[in-house]
Short mmCIF file of C-alpha atoms in Angstrom, two decimals:
data_model
loop_
_atom_site.label_atom_id
_atom_site.label_comp_id
_atom_site.label_asym_id
_atom_site.label_seq_id
_atom_site.Cartn_x
_atom_site.Cartn_y
_atom_site.Cartn_z
CA ARG A 1 98.93 112.33 65.82
CA GLU A 2 96.49 112.36 63.42
CA TRP A 3 99.01 113.63 61.20
CA THR A 4 101.50 110.88 61.92
CA MET A 5 98.52 107.88 61.56
CA LYS A 6 97.76 109.66 58.28
CA THR A 7 101.41 109.93 56.81
CA SER A 8 102.55 106.17 57.91
CA ILE A 9 98.92 105.56 56.13
CA VAL A 10 100.26 107.20 52.65
CA PHE A 11 104.32 105.62 53.21
CA LEU A 12 102.53 102.23 53.14
CA LEU A 13 100.65 103.20 50.28
CA CYS A 14 103.58 104.09 48.38
CA VAL A 15 105.74 101.20 49.90
CA SER A 16 103.64 99.25 47.90
CA VAL A 17 103.17 100.92 44.43
CA PHE A 18 107.23 101.31 44.34
CA PRO A 19 108.08 98.04 45.68
CA GLY A 20 111.73 98.91 45.21
CA PHE A 21 112.25 100.40 48.62
CA SER A 22 114.62 99.01 50.80
CA GLN A 23 113.66 97.01 53.82
CA GLY A 24 115.87 96.25 56.94
CA ARG A 25 114.16 93.95 59.66
CA VAL A 26 115.07 94.00 62.95
CA VAL A 27 115.65 90.20 64.29
CA GLY A 28 113.53 89.34 67.12
CA GLU A 29 115.16 87.78 70.54
CA ASP A 30 113.21 84.63 70.15
CA GLU A 31 114.61 84.20 66.43
CA THR A 32 117.74 82.19 65.98
CA GLY A 33 120.77 84.00 65.07
CA PHE A 34 119.89 86.68 61.77
CA ALA A 35 116.62 84.62 60.95
CA GLU A 36 116.53 84.51 57.11
CA CYS A 37 119.82 86.28 57.10
CA ASN A 38 121.48 83.37 58.15
CA VAL A 39 122.54 82.49 55.22
CA PHE A 40 125.41 84.91 55.10
CA PHE A 41 127.30 82.93 57.22
CA PRO A 42 128.94 79.67 56.50
CA GLY A 43 127.07 76.85 57.86
CA GLN A 44 123.93 79.65 58.57
CA VAL A 45 125.93 80.09 61.99
CA PRO A 46 126.70 83.52 62.90
CA PRO A 47 129.73 84.66 65.35
CA GLU A 48 129.77 84.30 68.86
CA GLY A 49 130.91 86.33 71.72
CA PHE A 50 128.35 89.64 70.92
CA THR A 51 126.18 89.37 73.48
CA GLU A 52 125.78 92.65 74.69
CA PRO A 53 122.14 94.31 75.44
CA PHE A 54 122.85 97.14 73.23
CA HIS A 55 123.88 94.93 70.36
CA VAL A 56 121.00 94.61 67.43
CA LYS A 57 121.13 91.96 64.76
CA ILE A 58 119.21 93.61 61.29
CA CYS A 59 118.35 91.32 58.06
CA GLN A 60 119.37 94.19 55.94
CA GLN A 61 116.79 93.54 52.91
CA TYR A 62 116.06 95.12 49.13
CA ASN A 63 113.00 94.48 47.06
CA LYS A 64 111.94 91.53 49.76
CA GLU A 65 115.07 89.18 49.75
CA PRO A 66 117.65 89.25 52.23
CA ARG A 67 120.92 91.15 50.73
CA PHE A 68 123.42 91.38 53.78
CA ALA A 69 123.24 90.71 57.73
CA THR A 70 124.49 93.54 59.96
CA LEU A 71 125.24 93.40 64.12
CA TYR A 72 124.75 97.01 64.77
CA SER A 73 125.95 99.10 68.55
CA THR A 74 122.79 101.20 69.66
CA LYS A 75 125.79 102.84 72.06
CA ASP A 76 128.56 103.68 69.51
CA LYS A 77 125.64 104.09 66.70
CA ILE A 78 127.81 102.39 64.57
CA PRO A 79 127.90 98.84 63.23
CA LEU A 80 130.04 95.99 64.42
CA TYR A 81 130.03 93.90 61.40
CA SER A 82 128.29 93.57 58.33
CA ALA A 83 128.39 89.86 56.62
CA PHE A 84 127.96 89.55 53.11
CA LYS A 85 128.82 87.49 49.89
CA TYR A 86 130.79 88.64 46.76
CA THR A 87 128.36 88.88 43.92
CA LYS A 88 130.39 91.35 41.04
CA PRO A 89 132.04 94.64 40.78
CA ALA A 90 129.50 97.36 40.64
CA GLN A 91 128.61 98.48 37.63
CA ASN A 92 127.23 101.88 38.86
CA GLU A 93 127.50 103.56 42.38
CA GLU A 94 123.81 106.00 43.14
CA GLU A 95 123.92 106.42 46.70
CA ASN A 96 120.05 106.44 48.01
CA TRP A 97 121.29 106.50 52.27
CA LEU A 98 118.47 105.14 54.42
CA VAL A 99 117.46 104.63 58.19
CA GLU A 100 116.11 101.88 60.00
CA PRO A 101 113.18 103.18 62.13
CA GLN A 102 112.42 100.47 64.37
CA ILE A 103 116.16 100.43 66.07
CA ASP A 104 115.16 104.21 67.89
CA ASP A 105 111.15 103.04 67.78
CA PRO A 106 110.49 98.98 68.41
CA GLU A 107 106.75 99.92 68.34
CA ASN A 108 106.69 101.60 65.04
CA ASP A 109 104.64 100.03 62.51
CA LEU A 110 106.96 101.01 59.65
CA ARG A 111 109.49 97.41 58.94
CA GLU A 112 111.14 99.08 56.06
CA MET A 113 114.60 100.97 56.21
CA VAL A 114 113.42 104.23 55.14
CA ARG A 115 114.91 107.43 53.81
CA GLU A 116 115.47 109.96 57.05
CA ALA A 117 113.62 112.86 55.37
CA ASP A 118 110.70 110.83 54.97
CA ILE A 119 109.49 109.56 58.51
CA VAL A 120 110.65 112.62 60.17
CA GLY A 121 107.69 113.51 62.67
CA THR A 122 106.84 109.61 62.51
CA VAL A 123 109.42 108.13 65.11
CA ALA A 124 109.62 108.52 68.11
CA LYS A 125 113.13 109.94 69.35
CA LEU A 126 114.72 109.51 66.17
CA GLY A 127 118.52 109.23 66.26
CA ALA A 128 118.22 108.36 70.01
CA ASN A 129 120.19 104.69 68.96
CA GLN A 130 121.54 105.10 65.32
CA ALA A 131 123.39 107.77 63.65
CA LEU A 132 121.85 110.61 61.19
CA THR A 133 122.79 112.03 57.99
CA SER A 134 122.59 115.24 60.24
CA ASP A 135 125.44 113.69 62.54
CA TYR A 136 127.91 113.38 59.52
CA VAL A 137 127.41 116.95 57.81
CA GLY A 138 129.88 119.22 58.82
CA SER A 139 131.88 116.63 60.81
CA GLY A 140 134.43 116.35 58.56
CA TYR A 141 133.85 112.38 58.33
CA GLU A 142 132.55 110.39 55.38
CA ARG A 143 129.90 107.51 55.36
CA GLY A 144 132.41 104.51 55.43
CA LEU A 145 130.64 101.49 54.42
CA LEU A 146 131.72 98.06 56.19
CA ASN A 147 129.92 96.22 53.08
CA PRO A 148 131.63 98.10 50.40
CA SER A 149 128.36 99.19 47.55
CA LEU A 150 132.12 98.53 45.03
CA LEU A 151 131.76 94.73 45.50
CA ASN A 152 127.68 94.59 44.79
CA GLU A 153 125.72 94.98 42.33
CA LYS A 154 122.25 96.26 41.19
CA ASP A 155 120.20 95.73 43.95
CA PHE A 156 122.72 94.10 46.56
CA GLN A 157 124.59 97.40 45.89
CA MET A 158 121.43 99.59 46.42
CA ALA A 159 120.77 97.84 50.12
CA THR A 160 124.51 98.84 50.99
CA TYR A 161 123.84 102.36 51.67
CA THR A 162 122.13 102.34 54.99
CA LEU A 163 123.15 103.94 58.09
CA THR A 164 123.42 100.86 59.81
CA ASN A 165 125.92 100.11 57.30
CA ALA A 166 128.25 103.18 57.73
CA VAL A 167 130.93 104.55 60.26
CA PRO A 168 132.33 107.73 60.30
CA LEU A 169 135.57 107.88 57.95
CA SER A 170 137.54 110.22 57.19
CA PRO A 171 137.56 110.88 52.79
CA SER A 172 141.18 109.58 52.95
CA LEU A 173 140.64 107.11 54.79
CA SER A 174 137.29 105.60 53.12
CA LYS A 175 139.00 105.79 49.69
CA SER A 176 142.01 103.63 51.18
CA TRP A 177 139.60 101.01 53.11
CA HIS A 178 137.43 100.54 50.26
CA ARG A 179 139.97 100.46 47.72
CA ASP A 180 141.85 97.83 49.78
CA ILE A 181 138.79 95.64 50.12
CA GLY A 182 138.17 96.05 46.96
CA ARG A 183 141.91 94.63 45.16
CA VAL A 184 141.98 92.00 48.07
CA VAL A 185 138.62 89.90 47.25
CA GLU A 186 138.38 90.95 43.82
CA GLN A 187 141.96 90.07 43.21
CA ALA A 188 143.03 87.77 45.71
CA LEU A 189 140.32 85.97 47.80
CA VAL A 190 138.00 85.23 45.17
CA PRO A 191 140.04 83.54 42.37
CA HIS A 192 140.91 80.96 45.05
CA CYS A 193 137.96 79.86 46.64
CA SER A 194 136.89 76.64 44.27
CA LYS A 195 133.17 77.78 44.99
CA LYS A 196 132.57 81.56 44.34
CA ASP A 197 129.07 81.44 46.23
CA HIS A 198 130.62 79.60 49.11
CA LEU A 199 133.10 82.71 50.04
CA TYR A 200 131.99 84.74 53.29
CA LEU A 201 132.84 88.17 54.30
CA LEU A 202 132.58 89.61 57.43
CA ALA A 203 134.09 93.51 57.30
CA GLY A 204 133.90 94.98 61.00
CA ALA A 205 135.20 97.86 63.16
CA ILE A 206 136.00 98.31 66.65
CA PRO A 207 134.87 101.26 68.37
CA SER A 208 136.83 103.79 70.29
CA SER A 209 135.97 106.87 72.61
CA VAL A 210 136.19 109.56 70.12
CA ARG A 211 132.61 110.74 69.20
CA VAL A 212 131.54 112.70 66.02
CA LYS A 213 129.23 115.88 67.61
CA GLY A 214 129.43 113.82 71.12
CA LYS A 215 127.57 110.52 69.62
CA VAL A 216 128.89 108.61 66.30
CA SER A 217 131.44 106.90 67.75
CA VAL A 218 134.97 106.45 65.68
CA PRO A 219 136.14 102.94 64.92
CA GLU A 220 140.08 102.59 65.83
CA THR A 221 140.09 99.34 63.64
CA LEU A 222 138.77 98.38 60.38
CA TRP A 223 139.33 94.42 60.09
CA LEU A 224 137.69 92.48 57.36
CA ALA A 225 137.52 88.44 57.84
CA ALA A 226 137.02 86.13 55.03
CA CYS A 227 136.14 82.34 55.13
CA CYS A 228 136.03 80.32 51.49
CA ASP A 229 133.42 77.17 53.20
CA ALA A 230 134.19 74.70 49.85
CA PRO A 231 136.82 72.06 49.38
CA GLU A 232 140.75 72.97 49.82
CA GLY A 233 139.30 75.72 52.04
CA TRP A 234 140.84 79.02 53.92
CA SER A 235 140.01 81.48 56.12
CA LEU A 236 142.08 84.97 57.15
CA GLY A 237 141.99 88.27 58.39
CA LEU A 238 142.81 91.65 57.47
CA VAL A 239 143.29 94.15 59.53
CA LYS A 240 143.74 98.59 58.51
CA LYS A 241 144.70 100.90 61.71
CA ILE A 242 142.90 103.84 61.32
CA LYS A 243 146.39 106.36 62.28
CA ASP A 244 147.61 104.30 59.53
CA GLU A 245 145.82 105.10 56.54
CA ASN A 246 148.06 102.48 54.00
CA SER A 247 148.66 100.26 57.05
CA LEU A 248 146.78 96.53 56.08
CA VAL A 249 147.87 93.72 58.50
CA ASP A 250 146.89 89.61 57.30
CA LEU A 251 146.71 87.43 60.02
CA THR A 252 144.71 84.39 60.91
CA VAL A 253 140.98 84.54 62.08
CA GLY A 254 142.28 83.39 65.52
CA GLU A 255 144.63 86.17 66.33
CA LEU A 256 142.08 89.03 64.63
CA GLU A 257 139.61 87.27 67.13
CA LYS A 258 141.84 87.91 69.86
CA GLN A 259 141.76 91.75 69.06
CA LEU A 260 137.73 91.69 69.50
CA LEU A 261 136.13 90.98 72.14
CA ARG A 262 136.64 87.95 74.51
CA GLY A 263 134.97 84.95 74.01
CA VAL A 264 134.16 86.01 70.28
CA HIS A 265 134.72 83.00 67.23
CA LEU A 266 134.20 84.54 64.27
CA PHE A 267 133.41 81.44 62.20
CA LYS A 268 132.14 78.18 63.25
CA GLY A 269 135.33 76.03 64.12
CA ASN A 270 137.49 79.09 62.51
CA CYS A 271 136.30 78.06 59.02
CA GLY A 272 138.61 74.82 59.37
CA GLU A 273 141.47 76.87 60.09
CA ASP A 274 143.56 73.77 60.97
CA ASN A 275 143.24 72.18 58.23
CA GLN A 276 142.99 74.87 55.66
CA SER A 277 145.08 74.25 52.50
CA GLN A 278 148.61 75.25 52.60
CA ASP A 279 149.17 76.15 48.97
CA LYS A 280 146.01 78.42 48.88
CA THR A 281 146.84 80.13 52.30
CA GLU A 282 150.16 81.12 50.52
CA ALA A 283 148.67 82.02 47.28
CA ILE A 284 146.55 84.18 49.11
CA LEU A 285 148.78 85.76 51.30
CA GLN A 286 151.55 86.60 48.37
CA ALA A 287 148.27 88.40 46.72
CA VAL A 288 148.01 90.54 49.21
CA SER A 289 151.43 91.51 49.48
CA GLN A 290 151.63 92.15 46.00
CA ILE A 291 148.92 94.35 46.21
CA ARG A 292 150.41 96.14 49.46
CA SER A 293 153.40 96.75 47.36
CA GLY A 294 151.69 98.06 44.23
CA GLU A 295 149.99 100.51 46.81
CA GLN A 296 153.33 101.33 47.87
CA VAL A 297 155.43 101.94 44.65
CA ALA A 298 152.60 103.55 42.85
CA THR A 299 154.58 106.60 43.01
CA SER A 300 157.46 105.09 40.79
CA ASP A 301 156.60 103.84 37.67
CA ASN A 302 159.06 102.37 35.34
CA GLN A 303 159.52 103.26 31.76
CA GLU A 304 157.30 101.13 30.24
CA ALA A 305 154.34 102.05 32.70
CA LYS A 306 154.96 105.61 31.94
CA ASP A 307 154.35 105.34 28.12
CA SER A 308 151.29 103.09 28.66
CA GLY A 309 150.32 105.90 31.14
CA PHE A 310 150.66 107.97 27.98
CA VAL A 311 148.41 106.20 25.31
CA ARG A 312 145.73 105.59 28.18
CA ARG A 313 146.07 109.88 28.73
CA VAL A 314 145.54 110.47 24.92
CA ALA A 315 142.67 108.57 24.64
CA GLY A 316 141.43 109.67 27.67
CA ILE A 317 141.46 113.19 26.62
CA ILE A 318 140.00 111.68 22.99
CA ALA A 319 136.92 110.26 24.96
CA ALA A 320 136.44 112.90 27.75
CA PRO A 321 133.96 115.35 25.97
CA PHE A 322 131.98 111.90 24.80
CA VAL A 323 132.58 110.66 28.73
CA LYS A 324 131.25 114.31 29.77
CA LEU A 325 128.17 114.08 27.40
CA LEU A 326 127.13 111.16 28.35
CA GLU A 327 127.30 111.63 32.30
CA LEU A 328 125.45 114.80 31.36
CA LEU A 329 122.63 112.60 30.10
CA ILE A 330 122.89 109.95 33.10
CA TYR A 331 122.76 112.79 34.83
CA VAL A 332 119.53 114.59 33.50
CA LEU A 333 118.00 111.29 32.85
CA VAL A 334 118.65 110.42 36.95
CA GLY A 335 117.41 113.73 37.48
CA LEU A 336 114.38 113.60 35.12
CA VAL A 337 113.38 110.03 36.79
CA LYS A 338 113.29 111.45 40.43
CA PHE A 339 111.57 114.64 39.45
CA VAL A 340 109.01 112.05 38.18
CA PHE A 341 109.18 110.03 41.11
CA TYR A 342 109.23 112.93 43.44
CA PHE A 343 105.94 114.41 41.71
CA LEU A 344 103.85 111.03 41.69
CA TRP A 345 105.17 110.89 45.45
CA PHE A 346 103.85 114.22 45.98
CA VAL A 347 100.61 113.69 43.80
CA ILE A 348 100.15 110.51 46.14
CA LYS A 349 100.92 112.11 49.50
CA GLN A 350 98.08 115.39 48.21
CA VAL A 351 95.57 113.26 46.90
CA GLY A 352 96.28 110.53 50.13
CA GLY A 353 95.98 113.31 52.73
CA THR A 354 92.66 114.90 50.79
CA VAL A 355 91.19 110.85 50.98
CA LEU A 356 92.29 110.58 54.10
CA ASP A 357 91.18 113.53 55.64
CA GLY A 358 87.67 113.12 53.83
CA VAL A 359 87.77 109.31 55.24
CA TYR A 360 88.33 111.29 58.95
CA SER A 361 85.44 113.77 58.05
CA LEU A 362 82.80 111.13 57.10
CA TRP A 363 83.92 109.13 60.20
CA ASN A 364 83.42 111.45 62.32
CA GLY A 365 80.27 112.57 61.09
CA VAL A 366 78.82 108.95 60.85
CA VAL A 367 79.89 108.98 64.43
CA SER A 368 78.39 111.95 65.52
CA TYR A 369 75.35 110.90 63.78
CA LEU A 370 74.92 107.56 65.14
CA LYS A 371 75.59 109.23 68.81
CA ALA A 372 73.15 111.03 68.50
CA ILE A 373 70.22 108.81 67.49
CA THR A 374 71.84 106.60 70.16
CA MET A 375 71.27 109.53 72.71
CA VAL A 376 67.15 110.04 71.33
CA LEU A 377 66.56 106.45 71.29
CA ILE A 378 67.58 106.16 74.72
CA SER A 379 65.53 109.56 75.67
CA ILE A 380 62.68 108.42 74.26
CA PRO A 381 61.24 105.58 76.72
CA TYR A 382 62.25 107.74 79.75
CA ASP A 383 60.26 110.50 78.30
CA VAL A 384 57.17 108.63 77.55
CA GLY A 385 57.58 107.18 81.22
CA ARG A 386 57.72 110.39 83.15
CA VAL A 387 54.72 112.26 80.24
CA ILE A 388 52.45 109.04 81.71
CA ILE A 389 53.59 109.73 84.97
CA ASN A 390 52.40 113.39 84.54
CA ILE A 391 48.79 112.41 82.98
CA PHE A 392 48.44 110.21 85.96
CA LEU A 393 49.62 112.49 88.70
CA GLY A 394 47.19 115.39 87.29
CA PHE A 395 43.94 112.78 86.98
CA LEU A 396 44.11 112.10 90.42
CA GLN A 397 44.57 115.89 91.21
CA ILE A 398 41.75 116.26 88.94
CA VAL A 399 40.32 113.64 91.06
CA GLN A 400 41.52 114.79 94.36
CA ASP A 401 39.41 118.64 93.57
CA VAL A 402 36.13 116.98 92.36
CA VAL A 403 35.95 115.25 95.38
CA SER A 404 36.91 118.46 97.39
CA LEU A 405 34.73 120.69 95.66
CA THR A 406 31.80 117.94 96.35
CA TYR A 407 32.07 117.80 99.76
CA GLY A 408 32.69 121.74 100.05
CA ILE A 409 29.37 121.93 98.25
CA LEU A 410 27.49 119.70 100.36
CA ARG A 411 29.18 120.35 103.77
CA ILE A 412 26.78 123.94 104.12
CA PRO A 413 23.49 122.69 103.51
CA VAL A 414 23.97 119.46 105.53
CA GLY A 415 25.05 121.35 108.53
CA PHE A 416 22.53 124.12 108.11
CA VAL A 417 19.52 121.42 108.72
CA LEU A 418 21.60 119.93 110.96
CA HIS A 419 21.55 123.26 112.98
CA LEU A 420 18.19 124.28 111.99
CA ALA A 421 16.70 120.72 113.23
CA ALA A 422 18.33 120.97 116.38
CA PHE A 423 17.20 124.29 117.30
CA PRO A 424 13.55 123.28 118.53
CA TYR A 425 14.75 120.46 120.48
CA HIS A 426 17.29 122.30 122.32
CA SER A 427 14.91 125.19 122.53
CA ILE A 428 11.97 122.85 124.36
CA CYS A 429 14.68 120.87 126.38
CA ALA A 430 15.74 124.31 127.93
CA ILE A 431 12.14 125.38 129.17
CA PRO A 432 11.82 123.05 132.33
CA SER A 433 15.48 124.09 132.89
CA VAL A 434 14.61 127.80 132.68
CA LEU A 435 11.62 127.42 134.90
CA LYS A 436 13.50 125.63 137.39
CA ASP A 437 15.86 128.34 137.41
CA LEU A 438 13.05 131.29 137.62
CA ALA A 439 11.50 129.23 140.55
CA THR A 440 14.98 128.50 142.32
CA GLY A 441 15.31 132.46 141.69
CA ILE A 442 12.13 133.56 143.41
CA GLY A 443 12.53 131.47 145.99
CA GLY A 444 15.76 132.17 146.52
CA THR A 445 14.63 135.96 146.60
CA PHE A 446 11.68 135.47 149.04
CA SER A 447 14.32 133.90 151.36
CA LEU A 448 16.42 136.63 151.41
CA VAL A 449 13.25 139.03 152.01
CA ILE A 450 12.32 137.24 154.71
CA ASP A 451 15.96 136.75 156.28
CA ALA A 452 16.50 139.99 155.85
CA THR A 453 13.47 141.13 157.36
CA ALA A 454 14.06 139.21 160.44
CA THR A 455 17.54 140.47 160.63
CA LEU A 456 16.41 143.33 160.67
CA LEU A 457 13.59 143.12 163.20
CA HIS A 458 16.14 141.27 165.49
CA GLY A 459 18.43 144.28 164.90
CA PHE A 460 15.64 147.15 166.23
CA TYR A 461 15.11 144.68 169.05
CA TYR A 462 18.23 144.53 170.05
CA LEU A 463 18.69 148.56 169.90
CA ALA A 464 16.04 149.27 171.74
CA GLY A 465 16.81 146.93 175.04
CA TYR A 466 20.20 148.53 174.77
CA ILE A 467 18.11 151.89 175.12
CA VAL A 468 16.06 151.49 177.62
CA LYS A 469 18.89 149.43 179.75
CA ARG A 470 20.93 152.74 179.16
CA PHE A 471 18.52 155.54 180.00
CA ILE A 472 16.47 153.75 182.67
CA PRO A 473 17.51 153.68 185.73
CA LYS A 474 16.62 150.72 187.39
CA GLY A 475 13.85 151.33 190.53
CA SER A 476 13.82 149.91 194.04
CA SER A 477 12.94 146.73 195.07
CA GLY A 478 9.81 148.28 196.60
CA ASP A 479 8.75 149.36 193.88
#
């Protein structure tokens, strides 16, 4: 978690230093339409009928400016459509693929499209709701752009290289789709719209059950809807079936809507389809037909075309070394710029990491110091109170010991004096009792002697009478 926080801070620092990073904002449910990207729809009203909970609205931005809008399906991991305006043909195509962090992690603080390699480990469940570069590697499919980079320039072109604007296409189909769309827009649509900035384009895909690596849906149909919201305006739909790479069927916007989800309306009021200029429509359809014919007869050129082609080939052979040298110089320059950028990124990351480590350590030290001081300050009143109580209890113990000692010292002589003083009293008071007891004893002895003597004499008397009576016969009455 600590590493994630530091990495996010460093990344945001780099965003502020290098403002050229793409930004793709997930539009909130409380916002109207596609928020600031509503400018890419006629009347600023997005298509209706795409109401599934797994449909996510994205306002694709670059250099803090809206570049196009995308409705993304997190279920199919592909965009359902991208809405854009024609700017100018691209002068170069430098690919720099990006992903949208908030599709997988809505709570993430990264509100910009970033390179996938820069956010690995910082976004929870990365790839759960969107396709990643790893889903295309070794699959046989290319990342086909709904909003083609070749119809955009500068910042608008850079913004198109996001995986939320790409669907899986075979290399040949991807080439065919971008070629056809480029020709149709530049040769058929743009020349017949009186206000170029009022030409609104919707490029979309219909998902199929076929999945790349069991995750990303391969579209069964690619489609383009165009609306010229200007005087003598018009609207048009084009469909390319995946199974037929050379197919390019033109139809009305209403007919195109019937091939999509039920209840879908691409343009507000079908872009005046009922009142559109018939001449403009026929001219556009003729141009589209010519483009289709050009694809079919591309292998059967006439002699004039062969001659002009020979001149071009000779000129190409002569210019090839210079072109290759220029490409090499550009490649070296681009590589040097990338190296400088990566080196600065590495330096900033290392310096930022070191500074953040220092700040984090300093913060931990300050928190520990404040915690220790707080504990000491809290313990001071407790310790002071405990010392005071111990001193008071000690003083009471001393007083108790002094009182006990004094009492013990005083108790010995007082008892002795009391016993000594009481001895004569008890002795004198005992004399009458003793004399009485002696008299009683002498009287009792004398009485006992008299009683014993009387008893002895009485016994002798009785014995003498008995003998006389026993042994002396009685005399006659005359004697």
